[in-house]
mmCIF file of C-alpha atoms and ligand atoms in Angstrom:
data_model
loop_
_atom_site.group_PDB
_atom_site.id
_atom_site.type_symbol
_atom_site.label_atom_id
_atom_site.label_comp_id
_atom_site.label_asym_id
_atom_site.label_seq_id
_atom_site.Cartn_x
_atom_site.Cartn_y
_atom_site.Cartn_z
ATOM 1 C CA UNK G 133 25.824 5.544 6.041
ATOM 2 C CA UNK G 134 22.133 6.161 6.793
ATOM 3 C CA UNK G 135 19.734 3.524 5.447
ATOM 4 C CA UNK G 136 17.763 4.754 2.428
ATOM 5 C CA UNK G 137 13.995 4.325 2.830
ATOM 6 C CA UNK G 138 10.918 5.241 0.826
ATOM 7 C CA UNK G 139 7.850 5.596 3.058
ATOM 8 C CA UNK G 140 4.496 4.670 1.515
ATOM 9 C CA UNK G 141 1.846 6.307 3.645
ATOM 10 C CA UNK G 142 -1.826 7.239 4.163
ATOM 11 C CA UNK G 143 -1.505 9.992 6.820
ATOM 12 C CA UNK G 144 -3.263 9.256 9.085
ATOM 13 C CA UNK G 145 -2.488 10.081 12.711
ATOM 14 C CA UNK G 146 -0.208 7.155 13.464
ATOM 15 C CA UNK G 147 1.398 7.639 10.041
ATOM 16 C CA UNK G 148 2.342 11.190 11.117
ATOM 17 C CA UNK G 149 3.924 9.880 14.333
ATOM 18 C CA UNK G 150 5.876 7.246 12.400
ATOM 19 C CA UNK G 151 7.028 9.713 9.736
ATOM 20 C CA UNK G 152 8.323 12.206 12.327
ATOM 21 C CA UNK G 153 9.961 9.318 14.222
ATOM 22 C CA UNK G 154 11.808 8.345 11.020
ATOM 23 C CA UNK G 155 12.819 11.957 10.305
ATOM 24 C CA UNK G 156 14.154 12.275 13.864
ATOM 25 C CA UNK G 157 16.339 9.175 13.403
ATOM 26 C CA UNK G 158 19.730 9.858 11.749
ATOM 27 C CA UNK G 159 20.129 6.135 11.058
ATOM 28 C CA UNK G 160 17.482 6.569 8.347
ATOM 29 C CA UNK G 161 17.561 8.616 5.133
ATOM 30 C CA UNK G 162 13.973 9.215 3.960
ATOM 31 C CA UNK G 163 14.556 9.606 0.198
ATOM 32 C CA UNK G 164 10.894 10.018 -0.653
ATOM 33 C CA UNK G 165 7.263 9.621 0.339
ATOM 34 C CA UNK G 166 4.641 7.901 -1.792
ATOM 35 C CA UNK G 167 1.017 8.500 -0.915
ATOM 36 C CA UNK G 168 -1.994 6.248 -1.058
ATOM 37 C CA UNK G 169 -5.627 6.071 0.049
ATOM 38 C CA UNK G 170 -6.519 4.291 3.266
ATOM 39 C CA UNK G 171 -7.222 6.471 6.295
ATOM 40 C CA UNK G 172 -8.544 9.092 3.835
ATOM 41 C CA UNK G 173 -8.530 9.606 0.042
ATOM 42 C CA UNK G 174 -5.208 9.689 -1.796
ATOM 43 C CA UNK G 175 -5.776 13.426 -2.390
ATOM 44 C CA UNK G 176 -6.236 14.131 1.328
ATOM 45 C CA UNK G 177 -3.359 11.837 2.320
ATOM 46 C CA UNK G 178 -1.114 13.615 -0.202
ATOM 47 C CA UNK G 179 -1.983 17.051 1.202
ATOM 48 C CA UNK G 180 -1.228 15.694 4.675
ATOM 49 C CA UNK G 181 2.111 14.235 3.591
ATOM 50 C CA UNK G 182 3.107 17.630 2.166
ATOM 51 C CA UNK G 183 1.886 19.434 5.321
ATOM 52 C CA UNK G 184 3.851 17.050 7.556
ATOM 53 C CA UNK G 185 7.072 17.671 5.623
ATOM 54 C CA UNK G 186 6.502 21.430 6.000
ATOM 55 C CA UNK G 187 5.988 21.040 9.771
ATOM 56 C CA UNK G 188 9.168 18.958 9.901
ATOM 57 C CA UNK G 189 11.138 21.457 7.823
ATOM 58 C CA UNK G 190 11.911 18.711 5.308
ATOM 59 C CA UNK G 191 10.443 20.091 2.097
ATOM 60 C CA UNK G 192 13.541 18.679 0.360
ATOM 61 C CA UNK G 193 11.932 15.225 0.443
ATOM 62 C CA UNK G 194 9.951 14.450 -2.761
ATOM 63 C CA UNK G 195 6.322 13.300 -2.501
ATOM 64 C CA UNK G 196 4.931 11.101 -5.302
ATOM 65 C CA UNK G 197 1.182 10.622 -5.534
ATOM 66 C CA UNK G 198 -0.066 7.051 -5.784
ATOM 67 C CA UNK G 199 -3.152 5.169 -6.873
ATOM 68 C CA UNK G 200 -6.528 6.637 -5.945
ATOM 69 C CA UNK G 201 -8.245 3.251 -5.556
ATOM 70 C CA UNK G 202 -7.473 -0.379 -4.812
ATOM 71 C CA UNK G 203 -6.702 -2.853 -7.624
ATOM 72 C CA UNK G 204 -9.998 -4.710 -7.609
ATOM 73 C CA UNK G 205 -12.693 -2.616 -5.890
ATOM 74 C CA UNK G 206 -13.718 1.015 -5.422
ATOM 75 C CA UNK G 207 -12.070 3.070 -2.624
ATOM 76 C CA UNK G 208 -13.928 2.258 0.604
ATOM 77 C CA UNK G 209 -14.105 5.876 1.798
ATOM 78 C CA UNK G 210 -11.433 6.095 4.495
ATOM 79 C CA UNK G 211 -11.594 5.980 8.293
ATOM 80 C CA UNK G 212 -12.782 9.442 9.372
ATOM 81 C CA UNK G 213 -14.050 7.934 12.632
ATOM 82 C CA UNK G 214 -10.467 6.991 13.503
ATOM 83 C CA UNK G 215 -8.321 9.727 11.942
ATOM 84 C CA UNK G 216 -10.791 12.584 11.326
ATOM 85 C CA UNK G 217 -12.279 13.695 7.996
ATOM 86 C CA UNK G 218 -9.018 15.524 7.229
ATOM 87 C CA UNK G 219 -6.895 12.504 8.212
ATOM 88 C CA UNK G 220 -5.210 14.611 10.912
ATOM 89 C CA UNK G 221 -7.660 14.596 13.788
ATOM 90 C CA UNK G 222 -9.813 17.379 12.271
ATOM 91 C CA UNK G 223 -7.259 20.059 13.172
ATOM 92 C CA UNK G 224 -7.790 21.380 9.632
ATOM 93 C CA UNK G 225 -4.297 22.508 8.752
ATOM 94 C CA UNK G 226 -3.843 25.197 6.052
ATOM 95 C CA UNK G 227 -3.112 24.004 2.522
ATOM 96 C CA UNK G 228 0.574 23.155 1.997
ATOM 97 C CA UNK G 229 2.797 25.506 -0.018
ATOM 98 C CA UNK G 230 4.784 22.658 -1.583
ATOM 99 C CA UNK G 231 3.554 20.357 -4.372
ATOM 100 C CA UNK G 232 4.090 16.685 -5.164
ATOM 101 C CA UNK G 233 6.411 15.625 -8.018
ATOM 102 C CA UNK G 234 4.790 14.712 -11.321
ATOM 103 C CA UNK G 235 5.918 11.074 -11.426
ATOM 104 C CA UNK G 236 3.435 8.425 -10.223
ATOM 105 C CA UNK G 237 4.345 6.755 -6.922
ATOM 106 C CA UNK G 238 4.866 3.384 -8.600
ATOM 107 C CA UNK G 239 7.294 4.902 -11.121
ATOM 108 C CA UNK G 240 9.087 6.820 -8.343
ATOM 109 C CA UNK G 241 9.570 3.530 -6.439
ATOM 110 C CA UNK G 242 10.921 1.803 -9.576
ATOM 111 C CA UNK G 243 13.277 4.676 -10.488
ATOM 112 C CA UNK G 244 14.596 5.107 -6.934
ATOM 113 C CA UNK G 245 15.231 1.377 -6.431
ATOM 114 C CA UNK G 246 16.903 0.966 -9.843
ATOM 115 C CA UNK G 247 19.129 4.018 -9.230
ATOM 116 C CA UNK G 248 20.524 2.372 -6.071
ATOM 117 C CA UNK G 249 20.168 -1.411 -6.503
ATOM 118 C CA UNK G 250 20.062 -3.250 -3.176
ATOM 119 C CA UNK G 251 20.240 -0.020 -1.175
ATOM 120 C CA UNK G 252 16.586 1.085 -0.852
ATOM 121 C CA UNK G 253 14.098 -0.282 1.696
ATOM 122 C CA UNK G 254 10.378 0.199 1.069
ATOM 123 C CA UNK G 255 8.558 0.996 4.317
ATOM 124 C CA UNK G 256 4.783 0.750 3.986
ATOM 125 C CA UNK G 257 2.433 2.287 6.556
ATOM 126 C CA UNK G 258 -0.634 1.775 4.354
ATOM 127 C CA UNK G 259 -2.518 -0.357 1.796
ATOM 128 C CA UNK G 260 -0.015 -1.955 -0.593
ATOM 129 C CA UNK G 261 -1.451 -0.772 -3.927
ATOM 130 C CA UNK G 262 1.558 1.379 -4.925
ATOM 131 C CA UNK G 263 4.054 -1.366 -4.108
ATOM 132 C CA UNK G 264 1.977 -3.886 -6.058
ATOM 133 C CA UNK G 265 1.754 -1.525 -9.032
ATOM 134 C CA UNK G 266 5.539 -1.048 -9.033
ATOM 135 C CA UNK G 267 6.028 -4.840 -8.966
ATOM 136 C CA UNK G 268 3.493 -5.293 -11.787
ATOM 137 C CA UNK G 269 5.044 -2.537 -13.912
ATOM 138 C CA UNK G 270 8.624 -3.807 -13.501
ATOM 139 C CA UNK G 271 8.724 -7.231 -11.744
ATOM 140 C CA UNK G 272 12.522 -7.368 -11.756
ATOM 141 C CA UNK G 273 12.748 -4.570 -9.189
ATOM 142 C CA UNK G 274 12.095 -7.272 -6.576
ATOM 143 C CA UNK G 275 15.710 -8.395 -7.020
ATOM 144 C CA UNK G 276 16.964 -4.873 -6.279
ATOM 145 C CA UNK G 277 14.749 -3.956 -3.274
ATOM 146 C CA UNK G 278 16.815 -4.202 -0.087
ATOM 147 C CA UNK G 279 13.736 -5.111 2.031
ATOM 148 C CA UNK G 280 10.015 -4.423 2.258
ATOM 149 C CA UNK G 281 8.989 -3.555 5.832
ATOM 150 C CA UNK G 282 5.237 -3.202 6.172
ATOM 151 C CA UNK G 283 2.767 -2.401 8.900
ATOM 152 C CA UNK G 284 -0.118 -4.685 8.044
ATOM 153 C CA UNK G 285 -1.713 -8.059 8.389
ATOM 154 C CA UNK G 286 -2.632 -10.376 11.234
ATOM 155 C CA UNK G 287 -1.156 -13.863 11.233
ATOM 156 C CA UNK G 288 -2.364 -15.371 14.516
ATOM 157 C CA UNK G 289 -4.692 -12.697 15.942
ATOM 158 C CA UNK G 290 -8.071 -11.209 14.927
ATOM 159 C CA UNK G 291 -8.369 -8.255 12.579
ATOM 160 C CA UNK G 292 -9.173 -4.615 13.389
ATOM 161 C CA UNK G 293 -10.968 -3.495 10.204
ATOM 162 C CA UNK G 294 -13.120 -6.647 10.282
ATOM 163 C CA UNK G 295 -13.036 -9.598 12.662
ATOM 164 C CA UNK G 296 -10.727 -11.309 10.177
ATOM 165 C CA UNK G 297 -8.630 -8.548 8.556
ATOM 166 C CA UNK G 298 -6.225 -5.744 9.455
ATOM 167 C CA UNK G 299 -7.044 -2.344 7.856
ATOM 168 C CA UNK G 300 -4.094 -1.911 5.475
ATOM 169 C CA UNK G 301 -4.504 -5.374 3.993
ATOM 170 C CA UNK G 302 -8.311 -5.186 4.000
ATOM 171 C CA UNK G 303 -8.094 -1.982 1.967
ATOM 172 C CA UNK G 304 -6.440 -3.833 -0.930
ATOM 173 C CA UNK G 305 -6.138 -7.603 -0.441
ATOM 174 C CA UNK G 306 -5.241 -8.280 -4.099
ATOM 175 C CA UNK G 307 -2.330 -5.816 -3.886
ATOM 176 C CA UNK G 308 -1.162 -7.331 -0.611
ATOM 177 C CA UNK G 309 -1.162 -10.834 -2.085
ATOM 178 C CA UNK G 310 1.059 -9.593 -4.941
ATOM 179 C CA UNK G 311 3.479 -7.932 -2.485
ATOM 180 C CA UNK G 312 3.694 -10.971 -0.185
ATOM 181 C CA UNK G 313 4.678 -12.960 -3.279
ATOM 182 C CA UNK G 314 7.580 -10.654 -4.197
ATOM 183 C CA UNK G 315 11.006 -12.289 -4.403
ATOM 184 C CA UNK G 316 12.708 -9.955 -1.897
ATOM 185 C CA UNK G 317 13.116 -9.892 1.904
ATOM 186 C CA UNK G 318 9.804 -8.936 3.523
ATOM 187 C CA UNK G 319 9.128 -8.133 7.169
ATOM 188 C CA UNK G 320 5.510 -7.948 8.321
ATOM 189 C CA UNK G 321 4.818 -5.884 11.441
ATOM 190 C CA UNK G 322 1.163 -6.833 11.824
ATOM 191 C CA UNK G 323 -1.342 -6.709 14.646
ATOM 192 C CA UNK G 324 0.398 -9.754 16.169
ATOM 193 C CA UNK G 325 3.085 -7.349 17.346
ATOM 194 C CA UNK G 326 1.627 -3.801 17.005
ATOM 195 C CA UNK G 327 -1.236 -4.566 19.386
ATOM 196 C CA UNK G 328 1.365 -5.557 21.942
ATOM 197 C CA UNK G 329 2.736 -1.994 21.944
ATOM 198 C CA UNK G 330 0.233 -0.038 24.021
ATOM 199 C CA UNK G 331 1.050 3.607 24.774
ATOM 200 C CA UNK G 332 -0.890 4.664 27.865
ATOM 201 C CA UNK G 333 -2.472 8.052 28.413
ATOM 202 C CA UNK G 334 0.411 9.093 30.712
ATOM 203 C CA UNK G 335 2.964 8.204 28.034
ATOM 204 C CA UNK G 336 1.031 10.145 25.377
ATOM 205 C CA UNK G 337 0.722 13.196 27.680
ATOM 206 C CA UNK G 338 4.522 13.400 27.718
ATOM 207 C CA UNK G 339 4.593 14.216 23.981
ATOM 208 C CA UNK G 340 2.951 17.589 24.654
ATOM 209 C CA UNK G 341 5.953 18.520 26.826
ATOM 210 C CA UNK G 342 8.390 18.092 23.902
ATOM 211 C CA UNK G 343 9.251 21.575 22.687
ATOM 212 C CA UNK G 344 9.447 21.068 18.925
ATOM 213 C CA UNK G 345 6.918 21.636 16.088
ATOM 214 C CA UNK G 346 6.667 17.941 15.148
ATOM 215 C CA UNK G 347 5.870 16.772 18.692
ATOM 216 C CA UNK G 348 3.424 19.644 19.171
ATOM 217 C CA UNK G 349 1.569 18.615 16.010
ATOM 218 C CA UNK G 350 1.465 14.994 17.180
ATOM 219 C CA UNK G 351 0.086 16.053 20.565
ATOM 220 C CA UNK G 352 -2.672 18.057 18.786
ATOM 221 C CA UNK G 353 -3.793 15.299 16.422
ATOM 222 C CA UNK G 354 -3.544 12.575 19.077
ATOM 223 C CA UNK G 355 -6.524 14.116 20.909
ATOM 224 C CA UNK G 356 -8.899 12.792 18.211
ATOM 225 C CA UNK G 357 -7.174 9.391 17.999
ATOM 226 C CA UNK G 358 -7.278 8.948 21.803
ATOM 227 C CA UNK G 359 -11.023 9.764 21.766
ATOM 228 C CA UNK G 360 -11.561 6.998 19.166
ATOM 229 C CA UNK G 361 -9.675 4.542 21.345
ATOM 230 C CA UNK G 362 -11.613 5.587 24.498
ATOM 231 C CA UNK G 363 -15.038 5.494 22.872
ATOM 232 C CA UNK G 364 -14.695 2.661 20.347
ATOM 233 C CA UNK G 365 -11.915 0.420 21.649
ATOM 234 C CA UNK G 366 -12.393 1.089 25.393
ATOM 235 C CA UNK G 367 -8.729 1.905 25.970
ATOM 236 C CA UNK G 368 -7.227 4.951 27.701
ATOM 237 C CA UNK G 369 -4.256 4.905 25.336
ATOM 238 C CA UNK G 370 -3.374 3.757 21.794
ATOM 239 C CA UNK G 371 -1.732 0.902 19.961
ATOM 240 C CA UNK G 372 1.455 1.861 18.114
ATOM 241 C CA UNK G 373 0.926 0.601 14.581
ATOM 242 C CA UNK G 374 2.948 2.403 11.877
ATOM 243 C CA UNK G 375 5.855 3.439 14.143
ATOM 244 C CA UNK G 376 6.589 -0.234 14.773
ATOM 245 C CA UNK G 377 8.174 -0.448 11.306
ATOM 246 C CA UNK G 378 10.592 2.334 12.289
ATOM 247 C CA UNK G 379 11.410 0.728 15.641
ATOM 248 C CA UNK G 380 12.176 -2.512 13.779
ATOM 249 C CA UNK G 381 14.564 -0.668 11.432
ATOM 250 C CA UNK G 382 16.309 1.021 14.368
ATOM 251 C CA UNK G 383 16.292 -1.857 16.872
ATOM 252 C CA UNK G 384 15.366 -5.240 15.348
ATOM 253 C CA UNK G 385 16.628 -7.041 18.461
ATOM 254 C CA UNK G 386 13.543 -5.770 20.322
ATOM 255 C CA UNK G 387 11.409 -8.193 18.311
ATOM 256 C CA UNK G 388 10.890 -11.947 17.898
ATOM 257 C CA UNK G 389 9.867 -13.367 14.518
ATOM 258 C CA UNK G 390 8.553 -16.466 12.842
ATOM 259 C CA UNK G 391 9.174 -17.142 9.153
ATOM 260 C CA UNK G 392 6.448 -18.444 6.863
ATOM 261 C CA UNK G 393 5.135 -17.851 3.341
ATOM 262 C CA UNK G 394 1.941 -15.782 3.370
ATOM 263 C CA UNK G 395 -1.140 -15.667 1.159
ATOM 264 C CA UNK G 396 -3.926 -13.102 1.440
ATOM 265 C CA UNK G 397 -7.545 -14.152 1.327
ATOM 266 C CA UNK G 398 -9.533 -12.140 -1.244
ATOM 267 C CA UNK G 399 -13.055 -13.560 -0.980
ATOM 268 C CA UNK G 400 -15.791 -13.976 1.620
ATOM 269 C CA UNK G 401 -15.792 -13.035 5.290
ATOM 270 C CA UNK G 402 -12.052 -13.620 5.447
ATOM 271 C CA UNK G 403 -11.241 -11.036 2.741
ATOM 272 C CA UNK G 404 -7.996 -9.312 3.777
ATOM 273 C CA UNK G 405 -6.819 -12.036 6.181
ATOM 274 C CA UNK G 406 -3.088 -12.855 5.947
ATOM 275 C CA UNK G 407 -2.614 -16.624 6.147
ATOM 276 C CA UNK G 408 0.855 -18.062 6.908
ATOM 277 C CA UNK G 409 1.528 -21.651 5.797
ATOM 278 C CA UNK G 410 3.080 -23.382 8.817
ATOM 279 C CA UNK G 411 4.359 -26.338 6.843
ATOM 280 C CA UNK G 412 2.253 -28.915 8.586
ATOM 281 C CA UNK G 413 -1.026 -29.061 6.646
ATOM 282 C CA UNK G 414 -1.964 -31.544 3.950
ATOM 283 C CA UNK G 415 -2.016 -29.149 1.007
ATOM 284 C CA UNK G 416 0.026 -25.929 0.914
ATOM 285 C CA UNK G 417 0.181 -25.722 -2.886
ATOM 286 C CA UNK G 418 -1.095 -22.121 -2.984
ATOM 287 C CA UNK G 419 1.905 -21.051 -0.858
ATOM 288 C CA UNK G 420 4.492 -22.975 -2.869
ATOM 289 C CA UNK G 421 7.165 -20.901 -4.584
ATOM 290 C CA UNK G 422 6.686 -17.999 -2.166
ATOM 291 C CA UNK G 423 9.535 -16.815 0.020
ATOM 292 C CA UNK G 424 9.111 -17.148 3.744
ATOM 293 C CA UNK G 425 8.557 -13.691 5.178
ATOM 294 C CA UNK G 426 9.497 -12.492 8.645
ATOM 295 C CA UNK G 427 6.409 -12.055 10.813
ATOM 296 C CA UNK G 428 6.818 -10.056 14.022
ATOM 297 C CA UNK G 429 5.137 -11.853 16.916
ATOM 298 C CA UNK G 430 6.806 -10.567 20.126
ATOM 299 C CA UNK G 431 8.273 -7.208 21.138
ATOM 300 C CA UNK G 432 9.845 -5.470 24.116
ATOM 301 C CA UNK G 433 7.025 -2.903 24.126
ATOM 302 C CA UNK G 434 8.468 -0.732 26.882
ATOM 303 C CA UNK G 435 11.772 -0.290 25.049
ATOM 304 C CA UNK G 436 9.948 0.324 21.759
ATOM 305 C CA UNK G 437 7.904 3.154 23.246
ATOM 306 C CA UNK G 438 10.951 4.548 25.054
ATOM 307 C CA UNK G 439 12.910 4.685 21.777
ATOM 308 C CA UNK G 440 10.098 6.438 19.896
ATOM 309 C CA UNK G 441 9.546 9.045 22.618
ATOM 310 C CA UNK G 442 13.281 9.679 22.882
ATOM 311 C CA UNK G 443 13.376 10.447 19.145
ATOM 312 C CA UNK G 444 10.172 12.546 19.087
ATOM 313 C CA UNK G 445 11.616 14.668 21.933
ATOM 314 C CA UNK G 446 14.620 15.675 19.807
HETATM 315 O O1 RIB D 739 -4.327 -1.238 11.113
HETATM 316 C C1 RIB D 739 -3.573 -0.083 11.354
HETATM 317 C C2 RIB D 739 -3.188 0.582 10.069
HETATM 318 O O2 RIB D 739 -4.352 1.104 9.418
HETATM 319 C C3 RIB D 739 -2.265 1.803 10.282
HETATM 320 O O3 RIB D 739 -1.432 1.951 9.162
HETATM 321 C C4 RIB D 739 -3.225 2.956 10.344
HETATM 322 O O4 RIB D 739 -2.634 4.184 9.891
HETATM 323 C C5 RIB D 739 -4.258 2.523 9.342
HETATM 324 O O5 RIB D 739 -3.800 2.898 8.061
HETATM 325 CA CA1 CA D 740 -1.225 4.065 8.012
#
């Protein structure tokens, strides 16, 4: 039986790769997408989610629109310098034919989880506002969520949005702190592990040789993303962020984890930093009562990239 997942996403170039990777993996049953701001506005990310499902020929999958701003601050305006003003490398796709469903993303998450208790995994490629809203609206869903698998955070390494914070958490630290406190299994695929999966230029060039519409779209939008990495990060390749959640679902044995409770800093220069409590400091009161979450820290990067390319080539 394929594993039911809801993908919460802010497409986003690496979101598109990860979504197609999931759709090309029969082990997973994508039962819905929920959209959120982050790489672009929620409106733009929703249009992109609909466009991506059309490219993939999967217009059967419902798309529920999420919050248009973080819990405790205005929307910060997106990351056009990374993903393009359109969130898809400025390839300016035509408007999608399909429409989102009318239910809010948070309600869609609640309804889907409660319809199949213990059978639905929430996979977040983006800021955690929708997941936090669902947990605030109906806290008991935490006992029926199979697992939350999120790309976000940085436990033992610097941030990428700021020196202290990773982008998805930085975009809504208050929401992230609510999610990390949920009483359900949580797996954090943060920069500690995603910045260990480096896809070189040669690897990325192979995607253009895959003769299918999804891979061809990825090859097109990657041009912009690779330029960002060359000019701003100084790399002739990219880090694999969002897809790492999918690789974990398909092949968890490729990773090593540590398990700690996590709090998210919400003030000062450290806003958005994910802080694990290692159990050896004087006062860990603020972490008490929180589940330990699984934090990815090591990965067989070569095998992870090989698995993703093998699926995208299908
Ligand atoms: O830090 C990387 C994350 O921020 C990824 O999800 C990327 O899509 C951006 O949203
Ligand atoms: Ca993302």
